[in-house]
Short mmCIF file of C-alpha atoms in Angstrom, two decimals:
data_model
loop_
_atom_site.label_atom_id
_atom_site.label_comp_id
_atom_site.label_asym_id
_atom_site.label_seq_id
_atom_site.Cartn_x
_atom_site.Cartn_y
_atom_site.Cartn_z
CA MET A 18 0.00 0.00 0.00
CA LYS A 19 1.40 3.41 -0.94
CA SER A 20 2.20 5.89 1.80
CA LYS A 21 -0.29 8.72 2.24
CA LYS A 22 2.63 11.16 2.38
CA ASN A 23 3.16 10.60 -1.34
CA PHE A 24 -0.25 12.09 -1.99
CA ASN A 25 -0.35 14.77 0.74
CA PRO A 26 -0.33 18.25 -0.85
CA PHE A 27 1.66 19.60 2.13
CA PHE A 28 4.59 17.27 1.45
CA ARG A 29 4.34 18.02 -2.22
CA MET A 30 4.55 21.73 -1.39
CA LEU A 31 7.60 21.07 0.82
CA LEU A 32 9.31 19.10 -1.92
CA LEU A 33 8.47 21.80 -4.43
CA LEU A 34 9.88 24.50 -2.14
CA SER A 35 13.09 22.49 -1.63
CA ALA A 36 13.41 21.96 -5.37
CA VAL A 37 12.89 25.68 -6.02
CA ILE A 38 15.53 26.65 -3.42
CA LEU A 39 18.05 24.18 -4.87
CA ALA A 40 17.32 25.39 -8.38
CA CYS A 41 17.79 29.02 -7.30
CA MET A 42 21.07 28.15 -5.60
CA ALA A 43 22.31 26.29 -8.65
CA ALA A 44 21.24 29.15 -10.89
CA ALA A 45 22.97 31.70 -8.62
CA ILE A 46 26.19 29.67 -8.59
CA GLY A 47 26.05 29.21 -12.32
CA LEU A 48 25.34 32.91 -12.86
CA PHE A 49 28.20 33.85 -10.54
CA TYR A 50 30.70 31.72 -12.45
CA TYR A 51 29.31 32.91 -15.76
CA VAL A 52 29.70 36.59 -14.83
CA PHE A 53 32.78 36.53 -12.59
CA SER A 54 34.94 33.84 -14.20
CA ILE A 55 37.85 34.56 -16.51
CA PRO A 56 39.36 31.62 -18.46
CA GLU A 57 43.00 30.83 -17.78
CA PRO A 58 45.24 28.16 -19.34
CA GLU A 59 45.95 26.37 -16.05
CA GLY A 60 42.25 25.96 -15.37
CA MET A 61 41.76 28.82 -12.90
CA SER A 62 38.43 30.56 -13.35
CA ILE A 63 38.24 33.12 -10.56
CA ALA A 64 37.76 36.75 -11.49
CA ALA A 65 40.72 37.89 -9.37
CA TRP A 66 43.39 35.80 -11.06
CA PRO A 67 44.70 38.66 -13.33
CA GLN A 68 45.43 40.78 -10.23
CA VAL A 69 46.83 37.75 -8.40
CA PHE A 70 49.05 36.92 -11.37
CA THR A 71 50.19 40.54 -11.60
CA ASP A 72 51.08 40.72 -7.92
CA SER A 73 52.86 37.35 -7.93
CA PHE A 74 54.90 38.14 -11.05
CA ALA A 75 57.26 40.17 -8.84
CA SER A 76 58.57 36.93 -7.39
CA TRP A 77 60.20 36.14 -10.74
CA VAL A 78 61.89 39.54 -11.08
CA THR A 79 64.96 41.07 -9.42
CA CYS A 80 66.33 44.56 -9.84
CA GLU A 81 69.79 45.38 -8.46
CA ASN A 82 71.49 48.71 -9.18
CA GLY A 83 69.25 49.34 -12.13
CA GLU A 84 69.87 45.89 -13.60
CA LEU A 85 66.56 44.12 -14.29
CA SER A 86 66.51 40.31 -14.31
CA ILE A 87 63.42 38.16 -15.13
CA GLU A 88 63.36 34.43 -14.58
CA GLN A 89 62.64 32.32 -17.62
CA ILE A 90 59.48 30.86 -16.06
CA GLY A 91 57.95 34.34 -15.87
CA LEU A 92 58.56 34.98 -19.56
CA GLU A 93 57.19 31.53 -20.41
CA ARG A 94 54.04 32.23 -18.46
CA LEU A 95 53.57 35.51 -20.33
CA ASP A 96 53.94 33.73 -23.67
CA LYS A 97 51.73 30.86 -22.60
CA TYR A 98 48.89 33.15 -21.48
CA GLY A 99 49.20 35.58 -24.40
CA LEU A 100 50.18 38.49 -22.08
CA TRP A 101 52.62 41.33 -22.41
CA ILE A 102 54.62 43.21 -19.77
CA GLN A 103 56.29 46.62 -19.57
CA PHE A 104 58.65 47.78 -16.76
CA LEU A 105 58.84 51.48 -15.87
CA ASP A 106 61.23 53.53 -13.75
CA GLU A 107 60.26 56.24 -11.25
CA SER A 108 59.62 58.77 -14.00
CA GLY A 109 57.30 56.45 -15.97
CA ARG A 110 59.90 55.68 -18.66
CA GLU A 111 60.09 52.18 -20.11
CA ILE A 112 63.15 50.16 -19.07
CA PHE A 113 62.06 46.75 -20.38
CA ALA A 114 59.16 45.29 -22.38
CA HIS A 115 58.11 41.83 -23.53
CA ASN A 116 55.40 41.19 -26.19
CA LYS A 117 54.22 44.82 -25.85
CA PRO A 118 51.89 45.92 -28.69
CA ALA A 119 52.98 48.86 -30.82
CA ASP A 120 49.90 50.86 -29.78
CA TYR A 121 51.22 51.46 -26.26
CA PRO A 122 53.81 54.26 -25.57
CA ASP A 123 57.28 54.01 -24.06
CA ARG A 124 56.61 56.67 -21.42
CA TYR A 125 53.57 57.41 -19.19
CA THR A 126 52.53 60.40 -17.18
CA ALA A 127 51.90 60.24 -13.44
CA SER A 128 48.16 60.99 -13.91
CA TRP A 129 47.83 58.16 -16.43
CA LEU A 130 49.48 55.74 -14.02
CA LEU A 131 47.18 56.89 -11.18
CA SER A 132 44.09 56.18 -13.32
CA LEU A 133 45.36 52.73 -14.22
CA GLY A 134 43.58 51.15 -11.23
CA VAL A 135 40.17 51.80 -12.74
CA ARG A 136 41.06 51.93 -16.44
CA GLN A 137 38.75 49.87 -18.65
CA TYR A 138 39.29 47.61 -21.64
CA GLU A 139 41.24 49.48 -24.36
CA ASN A 140 42.99 48.44 -27.59
CA GLY A 141 42.15 44.77 -26.94
CA TYR A 142 43.71 44.62 -23.44
CA THR A 143 42.91 45.34 -19.81
CA LEU A 144 45.95 46.62 -17.89
CA PHE A 145 47.02 45.70 -14.34
CA ALA A 146 49.92 47.34 -12.46
CA GLY A 147 52.40 45.95 -9.97
CA SER A 148 55.61 47.14 -8.28
CA LEU A 149 58.96 45.78 -7.13
CA THR A 150 59.08 46.92 -3.53
CA ASP A 151 62.61 45.62 -2.86
CA SER A 152 64.26 47.07 -5.94
CA ARG A 153 66.74 49.90 -5.87
CA PRO A 154 65.79 52.28 -7.41
CA PRO A 155 62.01 51.63 -7.19
CA CYS A 156 60.48 50.02 -10.24
CA SER A 157 56.90 49.27 -11.44
CA TYR A 158 55.42 47.23 -14.25
CA ILE A 159 52.24 46.90 -16.34
CA ILE A 160 50.79 43.60 -17.59
CA GLY A 161 48.23 43.57 -20.41
CA PHE A 162 45.54 40.85 -20.36
CA PRO A 163 43.64 40.17 -23.62
CA TYR A 164 40.24 40.05 -21.85
CA ASP A 165 37.50 42.58 -21.32
CA ILE A 166 37.79 42.65 -17.52
CA GLY A 167 35.58 45.03 -15.56
CA LYS A 168 37.35 46.91 -12.76
CA TYR A 169 35.55 49.06 -10.24
CA MET A 170 36.79 50.79 -7.12
CA LEU A 171 34.55 50.70 -4.04
CA TYR A 172 35.17 52.83 -0.93
CA TYR A 173 33.36 52.33 2.36
CA ASN A 174 33.64 53.07 6.09
CA GLY A 175 35.24 49.92 7.40
CA SER A 176 34.30 50.47 11.05
CA ARG A 177 30.66 50.91 10.26
CA VAL A 178 30.62 47.89 7.97
CA SER A 179 32.13 45.75 10.71
CA ARG A 180 29.40 46.91 13.12
CA LEU A 181 26.60 46.40 10.57
CA SER A 182 27.80 43.00 9.40
CA PRO A 183 26.15 41.00 12.25
CA VAL A 184 22.96 43.02 11.87
CA ALA A 185 22.91 42.40 8.11
CA ARG A 186 23.47 38.68 8.66
CA GLY A 187 20.66 38.65 11.22
CA ILE A 188 18.31 40.45 8.84
CA VAL A 189 19.16 38.09 5.99
CA PHE A 190 18.71 34.92 8.05
CA SER A 191 15.57 36.29 9.74
CA THR A 192 14.06 37.16 6.40
CA LEU A 193 14.97 33.75 5.04
CA GLY A 194 13.49 32.07 8.11
CA ILE A 195 10.26 34.10 7.89
CA LEU A 196 10.01 33.28 4.19
CA ILE A 197 10.45 29.55 4.81
CA VAL A 198 7.96 29.55 7.71
CA SER A 199 5.47 31.54 5.63
CA VAL A 200 5.79 29.18 2.70
CA LEU A 201 5.40 26.15 4.95
CA ALA A 202 2.39 27.69 6.70
CA TYR A 203 0.83 28.54 3.36
CA GLY A 204 1.56 25.04 2.11
CA PHE A 205 -0.07 23.54 5.21
CA TRP A 206 -3.12 25.82 4.79
CA LEU A 207 -3.32 25.01 1.08
CA SER A 208 -3.10 21.28 1.79
CA ARG A 209 -6.01 21.64 4.24
CA ARG A 210 -8.13 23.37 1.62
CA LEU A 211 -7.23 20.82 -1.06
CA SER A 212 -8.02 18.00 1.37
CA GLU A 213 -11.45 19.54 1.95
CA ILE A 214 -12.03 19.65 -1.80
CA THR A 215 -10.82 16.07 -2.24
CA ASP A 216 -12.96 14.81 0.64
CA GLY A 217 -15.92 16.77 -0.77
CA ILE A 218 -15.56 15.07 -4.16
CA LYS A 219 -15.35 11.65 -2.50
CA SER A 220 -18.36 12.36 -0.28
CA ILE A 221 -20.40 13.48 -3.30
CA SER A 222 -19.88 10.08 -4.90
CA LEU A 223 -20.85 8.43 -1.60
CA ARG A 224 -23.92 10.72 -1.25
CA SER A 225 -22.65 11.92 2.14
CA TYR A 226 -21.55 15.42 1.10
CA LYS A 227 -22.02 18.33 3.52
CA PRO A 228 -22.18 21.77 1.85
CA LEU A 229 -19.03 23.90 2.21
CA ARG A 230 -19.06 27.59 3.04
CA GLU A 231 -18.62 29.52 -0.20
CA GLN A 232 -15.85 31.92 0.82
CA GLY A 233 -12.12 32.46 0.40
CA MET A 234 -9.90 31.94 -2.61
CA PHE A 235 -11.57 28.59 -3.37
CA ARG A 236 -15.06 30.07 -3.32
CA ASP A 237 -15.76 29.14 -6.95
CA VAL A 238 -14.65 25.55 -6.30
CA TYR A 239 -16.85 25.27 -3.18
CA CYS A 240 -19.75 26.76 -5.12
CA ALA A 241 -19.24 24.24 -7.94
CA LEU A 242 -19.11 21.35 -5.45
CA ASN A 243 -22.28 22.52 -3.70
CA LYS A 244 -24.07 22.94 -7.02
CA THR A 245 -22.88 19.55 -8.23
CA ASP A 246 -24.15 17.90 -5.05
CA GLN A 247 -27.53 19.62 -5.43
CA GLU A 248 -27.84 18.53 -9.04
CA ILE A 249 -26.84 14.96 -8.21
CA ARG A 250 -29.34 14.82 -5.35
CA ARG A 251 -32.03 16.26 -7.62
CA ALA A 252 -31.16 13.72 -10.31
CA ASP A 253 -31.27 10.93 -7.73
CA GLN A 254 -34.66 12.16 -6.56
CA ILE A 255 -35.99 12.32 -10.11
CA SER A 256 -34.57 8.87 -10.81
CA THR A 257 -36.19 7.49 -7.67
CA GLU A 258 -39.52 9.09 -8.50
CA THR A 259 -39.32 7.86 -12.08
CA GLU A 260 -38.46 4.36 -10.95
CA THR A 261 -41.35 4.45 -8.45
CA LYS A 262 -43.76 5.59 -11.16
CA ARG A 263 -42.40 2.97 -13.54
CA ARG A 264 -42.94 0.21 -10.98
CA GLU A 265 -46.43 1.52 -10.24
CA TRP A 266 -47.21 1.70 -13.94
CA ILE A 267 -45.93 -1.84 -14.53
CA ALA A 268 -48.07 -3.04 -11.66
CA ASN A 269 -51.08 -1.17 -13.08
CA ILE A 270 -50.57 -2.37 -16.66
CA THR A 271 -50.11 -5.92 -15.38
CA HIS A 272 -53.35 -5.63 -13.44
CA ASP A 273 -55.10 -4.07 -16.45
CA LEU A 274 -53.95 -6.93 -18.68
CA LYS A 275 -55.09 -9.51 -16.16
CA THR A 276 -58.53 -7.86 -15.95
CA PRO A 277 -59.55 -8.68 -19.56
CA LEU A 278 -57.65 -11.98 -19.57
CA SER A 279 -59.54 -13.36 -16.58
CA PRO A 280 -62.99 -13.44 -18.29
CA VAL A 281 -61.31 -14.56 -21.51
CA LYS A 282 -59.83 -17.54 -19.73
CA GLY A 283 -63.02 -18.28 -17.80
CA TYR A 284 -65.37 -18.23 -20.78
CA ALA A 285 -62.84 -20.04 -22.95
CA GLU A 286 -62.75 -22.87 -20.38
CA ILE A 287 -66.56 -23.04 -20.43
CA LEU A 288 -66.55 -23.27 -24.20
CA ALA A 289 -63.74 -25.84 -24.17
CA ASP A 290 -65.64 -28.06 -21.69
CA GLY A 291 -68.81 -27.85 -23.78
CA SER A 292 -70.71 -26.47 -20.79
CA ALA A 293 -72.54 -23.81 -22.79
CA PRO A 294 -76.27 -24.59 -22.66
CA ASN A 295 -77.09 -23.41 -26.20
CA LEU A 296 -75.86 -21.47 -29.23
CA GLU A 297 -77.09 -18.18 -27.84
CA ALA A 298 -74.91 -18.63 -24.74
CA VAL A 299 -71.94 -19.53 -26.93
CA GLN A 300 -72.37 -16.34 -28.91
CA GLU A 301 -72.69 -14.32 -25.70
CA TYR A 302 -69.50 -15.85 -24.27
CA ALA A 303 -67.66 -15.26 -27.54
CA GLY A 304 -68.75 -11.62 -27.54
CA ILE A 305 -67.42 -11.17 -24.02
CA ILE A 306 -64.15 -12.83 -25.00
CA LEU A 307 -63.82 -10.62 -28.09
CA LYS A 308 -64.54 -7.46 -26.08
CA ASN A 309 -61.84 -8.24 -23.52
CA VAL A 310 -59.33 -9.31 -26.16
CA ASN A 311 -59.84 -5.97 -27.93
CA HIS A 312 -59.29 -4.18 -24.64
CA ALA A 313 -56.03 -6.07 -24.01
CA GLU A 314 -54.97 -5.35 -27.57
CA ARG A 315 -55.52 -1.61 -27.07
CA LEU A 316 -53.36 -1.69 -23.94
CA ILE A 317 -50.55 -3.44 -25.81
CA ASN A 318 -50.84 -1.06 -28.77
CA ASP A 319 -50.64 1.94 -26.42
CA LEU A 320 -47.48 0.56 -24.86
CA LYS A 321 -45.92 -0.10 -28.26
CA LEU A 322 -46.89 3.32 -29.63
CA THR A 323 -45.48 5.32 -26.72
CA TYR A 324 -42.08 3.64 -27.05
CA GLN A 325 -42.08 4.11 -30.83
CA LEU A 326 -42.77 7.82 -30.42
CA GLU A 327 -40.20 8.26 -27.69
CA SER A 328 -37.46 6.41 -29.59
CA GLY A 329 -38.21 8.14 -32.91
CA PHE A 330 -39.08 4.90 -34.75
CA MET A 331 -42.69 5.91 -35.47
CA PRO A 332 -43.27 6.61 -39.20
CA PHE A 333 -44.32 10.24 -39.74
CA HIS A 334 -46.19 10.98 -42.99
CA PRO A 335 -47.65 14.53 -43.04
CA THR A 336 -50.18 15.31 -45.76
CA GLU A 337 -52.41 18.27 -46.65
CA VAL A 338 -55.65 18.08 -44.60
CA GLN A 339 -58.69 20.37 -44.46
CA ILE A 340 -58.62 20.73 -40.71
CA THR A 341 -62.25 21.73 -40.01
CA ARG A 342 -63.73 18.86 -42.00
CA TYR A 343 -61.11 16.49 -40.59
CA VAL A 344 -61.91 17.37 -36.95
CA LYS A 345 -65.68 17.21 -37.55
CA GLU A 346 -65.39 13.69 -39.02
CA TRP A 347 -63.52 12.13 -36.10
CA ILE A 348 -65.84 13.84 -33.59
CA ILE A 349 -68.78 12.26 -35.41
CA ASP A 350 -67.04 8.89 -35.12
CA ILE A 351 -66.66 9.38 -31.36
CA VAL A 352 -70.31 10.44 -31.00
CA ASN A 353 -71.37 7.30 -32.89
CA ASP A 354 -69.36 5.08 -30.56
CA PRO A 355 -71.89 3.12 -28.43
CA ALA A 356 -69.69 3.64 -25.36
CA PHE A 357 -70.33 7.39 -25.56
CA ALA A 358 -73.87 7.38 -26.95
CA ASP A 359 -75.23 9.20 -23.90
CA ARG A 360 -72.51 11.90 -23.85
CA GLU A 361 -72.84 15.46 -25.17
CA ILE A 362 -70.03 16.50 -27.52
CA THR A 363 -70.05 19.78 -29.48
CA PHE A 364 -67.74 21.23 -32.13
CA GLU A 365 -67.23 24.83 -33.18
CA SER A 366 -64.84 26.32 -35.71
CA ARG A 367 -64.07 30.02 -35.30
CA GLN A 368 -61.89 30.24 -38.39
CA ALA A 369 -62.19 29.74 -42.11
CA GLU A 370 -61.39 26.29 -43.42
CA LEU A 371 -57.66 25.74 -43.42
CA THR A 372 -55.48 23.28 -45.30
CA VAL A 373 -52.89 22.09 -42.80
CA SER A 374 -49.96 19.68 -43.18
CA LEU A 375 -50.14 16.88 -40.57
CA ASP A 376 -50.15 13.11 -40.21
CA PRO A 377 -53.88 12.28 -40.24
CA ASP A 378 -53.67 8.97 -38.38
CA LEU A 379 -51.30 10.13 -35.64
CA PHE A 380 -53.04 13.46 -35.11
CA ARG A 381 -56.44 11.74 -34.96
CA ARG A 382 -55.04 9.42 -32.30
CA ALA A 383 -53.81 12.36 -30.23
CA MET A 384 -57.11 14.26 -30.36
CA THR A 385 -59.14 11.09 -29.75
CA ASN A 386 -57.06 10.44 -26.65
CA LEU A 387 -57.80 13.95 -25.35
CA VAL A 388 -61.55 13.65 -25.95
CA SER A 389 -61.70 10.07 -24.64
CA ASN A 390 -59.83 11.15 -21.52
CA ALA A 391 -62.49 13.83 -20.87
CA LEU A 392 -65.31 11.32 -21.42
CA ILE A 393 -63.90 8.33 -19.55
CA HIS A 394 -62.66 10.06 -16.39
CA ASN A 395 -65.70 12.29 -15.78
CA PRO A 396 -69.29 11.57 -14.71
CA PRO A 397 -71.83 10.54 -17.40
CA GLY A 398 -73.44 14.01 -17.57
CA THR A 399 -70.17 15.76 -18.45
CA LYS A 400 -70.25 17.97 -21.54
CA VAL A 401 -67.24 18.12 -23.88
CA ASP A 402 -66.69 21.08 -26.24
CA VAL A 403 -64.15 20.99 -29.08
CA MET A 404 -63.19 24.35 -30.60
CA LEU A 405 -61.00 25.20 -33.58
CA ASP A 406 -59.31 28.60 -33.96
CA VAL A 407 -56.22 30.36 -35.32
CA THR A 408 -54.25 33.00 -33.41
CA GLU A 409 -52.77 36.20 -34.82
CA GLY A 410 -49.39 34.53 -34.55
CA ASN A 411 -50.46 32.00 -37.23
CA GLU A 412 -50.90 29.18 -34.74
CA LEU A 413 -53.66 26.55 -34.94
CA LEU A 414 -55.57 26.05 -31.66
CA LEU A 415 -57.61 22.93 -30.97
CA THR A 416 -59.30 23.12 -27.57
CA VAL A 417 -60.97 20.21 -25.73
CA CYS A 418 -62.94 21.59 -22.79
CA ASP A 419 -65.14 19.77 -20.27
CA ASN A 420 -67.16 20.74 -17.19
CA GLY A 421 -66.22 17.68 -15.20
CA LYS A 422 -64.35 17.04 -11.97
CA GLY A 423 -61.24 19.02 -12.78
CA LEU A 424 -57.68 18.22 -11.71
CA SER A 425 -55.59 19.15 -8.71
CA LYS A 426 -52.23 20.91 -9.20
CA SER A 427 -50.32 17.72 -8.42
CA GLU A 428 -52.34 15.81 -11.03
CA GLN A 429 -51.73 18.53 -13.64
CA ALA A 430 -47.97 18.37 -13.02
CA GLY A 431 -47.81 14.67 -13.99
CA LEU A 432 -50.41 14.50 -16.75
CA PHE A 433 -48.05 13.93 -19.67
CA GLU A 434 -45.58 11.61 -17.94
CA ARG A 435 -45.35 8.17 -19.43
CA TYR A 436 -45.84 6.29 -16.16
CA TYR A 437 -48.52 8.59 -14.76
CA ARG A 438 -52.04 7.51 -13.83
CA GLY A 439 -54.36 9.93 -12.13
CA THR A 440 -56.14 9.25 -8.87
CA ASN A 441 -59.49 8.83 -10.58
CA THR A 442 -58.27 5.85 -12.63
CA LYS A 443 -59.24 3.63 -9.73
CA GLU A 444 -62.84 4.40 -10.58
CA LYS A 445 -62.24 4.17 -14.34
CA PRO A 446 -59.59 1.49 -14.90
CA GLU A 447 -60.12 1.26 -18.68
CA GLY A 448 -57.12 3.42 -19.52
CA SER A 449 -53.48 2.40 -19.73
CA GLY A 450 -51.99 5.56 -18.25
CA LEU A 451 -50.42 6.30 -21.65
CA GLY A 452 -53.17 8.20 -23.47
CA LEU A 453 -52.09 11.74 -22.60
CA ALA A 454 -48.39 10.89 -22.89
CA ILE A 455 -49.05 9.56 -26.42
CA ALA A 456 -51.07 12.67 -27.31
CA ASN A 457 -48.29 14.95 -26.06
CA GLN A 458 -45.60 13.07 -27.98
CA ILE A 459 -47.63 13.20 -31.21
CA VAL A 460 -48.23 16.94 -30.86
CA ILE A 461 -44.51 17.51 -30.21
CA LEU A 462 -43.78 15.43 -33.34
CA HIS A 463 -45.86 18.00 -35.26
CA GLY A 464 -43.79 20.82 -33.76
CA GLY A 465 -46.53 21.86 -31.34
CA ARG A 466 -47.35 21.73 -27.63
CA ILE A 467 -50.27 21.04 -25.28
CA THR A 468 -51.30 23.36 -22.45
CA VAL A 469 -53.80 22.55 -19.72
CA LYS A 470 -56.01 24.63 -17.45
CA SER A 471 -58.07 22.95 -14.77
CA PHE A 472 -59.90 23.73 -11.55
CA GLN A 473 -61.38 21.11 -9.28
CA LYS A 474 -65.17 20.77 -9.67
CA ALA A 475 -65.03 23.29 -12.54
CA GLY A 476 -63.65 21.24 -15.44
CA THR A 477 -60.51 20.94 -17.55
CA GLU A 478 -59.34 22.58 -20.77
CA PHE A 479 -56.66 21.06 -23.02
CA THR A 480 -55.36 23.28 -25.83
CA VAL A 481 -53.24 21.93 -28.69
CA HIS A 482 -50.97 24.57 -30.29
CA ILE A 483 -49.76 23.72 -33.81
CA PRO A 484 -47.63 26.26 -35.74
CA LEU A 485 -48.90 26.98 -39.28
CA ASP A 486 -46.33 27.58 -42.01
CA ASN A 487 -48.13 27.47 -45.37
CA ALA A 488 -51.78 27.03 -44.39
CA THR A 489 -54.38 28.06 -46.98
CA SER A 490 -57.92 29.15 -46.12
CA SER A 491 -61.40 28.71 -47.58
CA PRO A 492 -64.93 29.78 -46.45
CA THR A 493 -65.80 29.36 -42.79
CA ASP A 494 -67.34 26.03 -41.78
CA SER A 495 -68.62 25.41 -38.27
CA GLY A 496 -71.19 23.19 -36.64
CA ASN A 497 -72.28 21.06 -33.66
#
């Protein structure tokens, strides 16, 4: 099992800080050597070696009674390093030179020699001066180095610097210590915040998340986590409710299928046993069987149709239809249905005849479901009015209005859900719970929508809105 330290943001921050410090140190060292190093044949690369070489060259020189003597090793070093040297007496006059370029004079003024300590790169050389302290008479020399060497003179109060040195070191180390402590404290704080975020993500997946306070630099992250948890909980709730409705619907559809199958089985057994007393009884039993088989078939067809519409596999064949005549015909068919012979159904068209593009079979099924729903789930004396109109926005309106029981707000909210069955279906179990869902899906397939208005004990009004693109009109036709 891997150690938790490998994943702790605090330790990662510590390792990162250490890596940054080491990288800065390496960069500083590299920068120092890049800026302050001067190449030298023997491998020395310190910036002070030209001055060191100049000062040490005196060890290879002797001057007695004006006679200058240079050891061979000194001359070899000059040749090896590509340097030149020039010896001067007290008056600045040359007394000896080796490899000296022609651009440099044989005599120098006192002011020129005084400025030599800070003189810059000239004529391809940087000059350094030395002296023979033991020579008689006194003697000095100049060595030219073929490098662009920067020389600066710095003056300071030595006593004050010695007093300030401990203070400066204390300030530097204190600042460094405060910086390290601050970085570590920030890293620890940051690791705490990141741990909260990590734990929050884990708890969301486990459905045990507790909302975080939306503040601080991670406010947007906390807000996103809280919103994600809310959406997941809402999705879980919807999923649970959907699953509950699905189970209830399966139970209802199973019961509805058993209801017609029970008499079918019973009367079929009577016919199979030959227990029917006469031909008239056989015909009666067969009629009952046929009625219940048709009912079971309608339930199965509803189930098939709703899944075809939802999955997009339902064939859609729009044709040009004269809408007023079309609506009047299927209302007449409903009125002529023996099941609704005692019901009052009226039709009124408030608009001239229109030629509309729609699928006649599917649209008839949708409107039949709306009218049948009003007839089946209301008392026998309920009146149903169907009205046809067109809005100024070129939208076809088909309204199915009844004066029946009405619907509560909770019932209205679930009317068009696939697994929904209203509370009054216990009294009228003929439906499958899919009629309004099928109607809604068919209307949506035509690019429209269904709205509903209902008040308990005052009736319900369904309005189908279908957009009209190229509808053509003819003389008004209305009737009851």
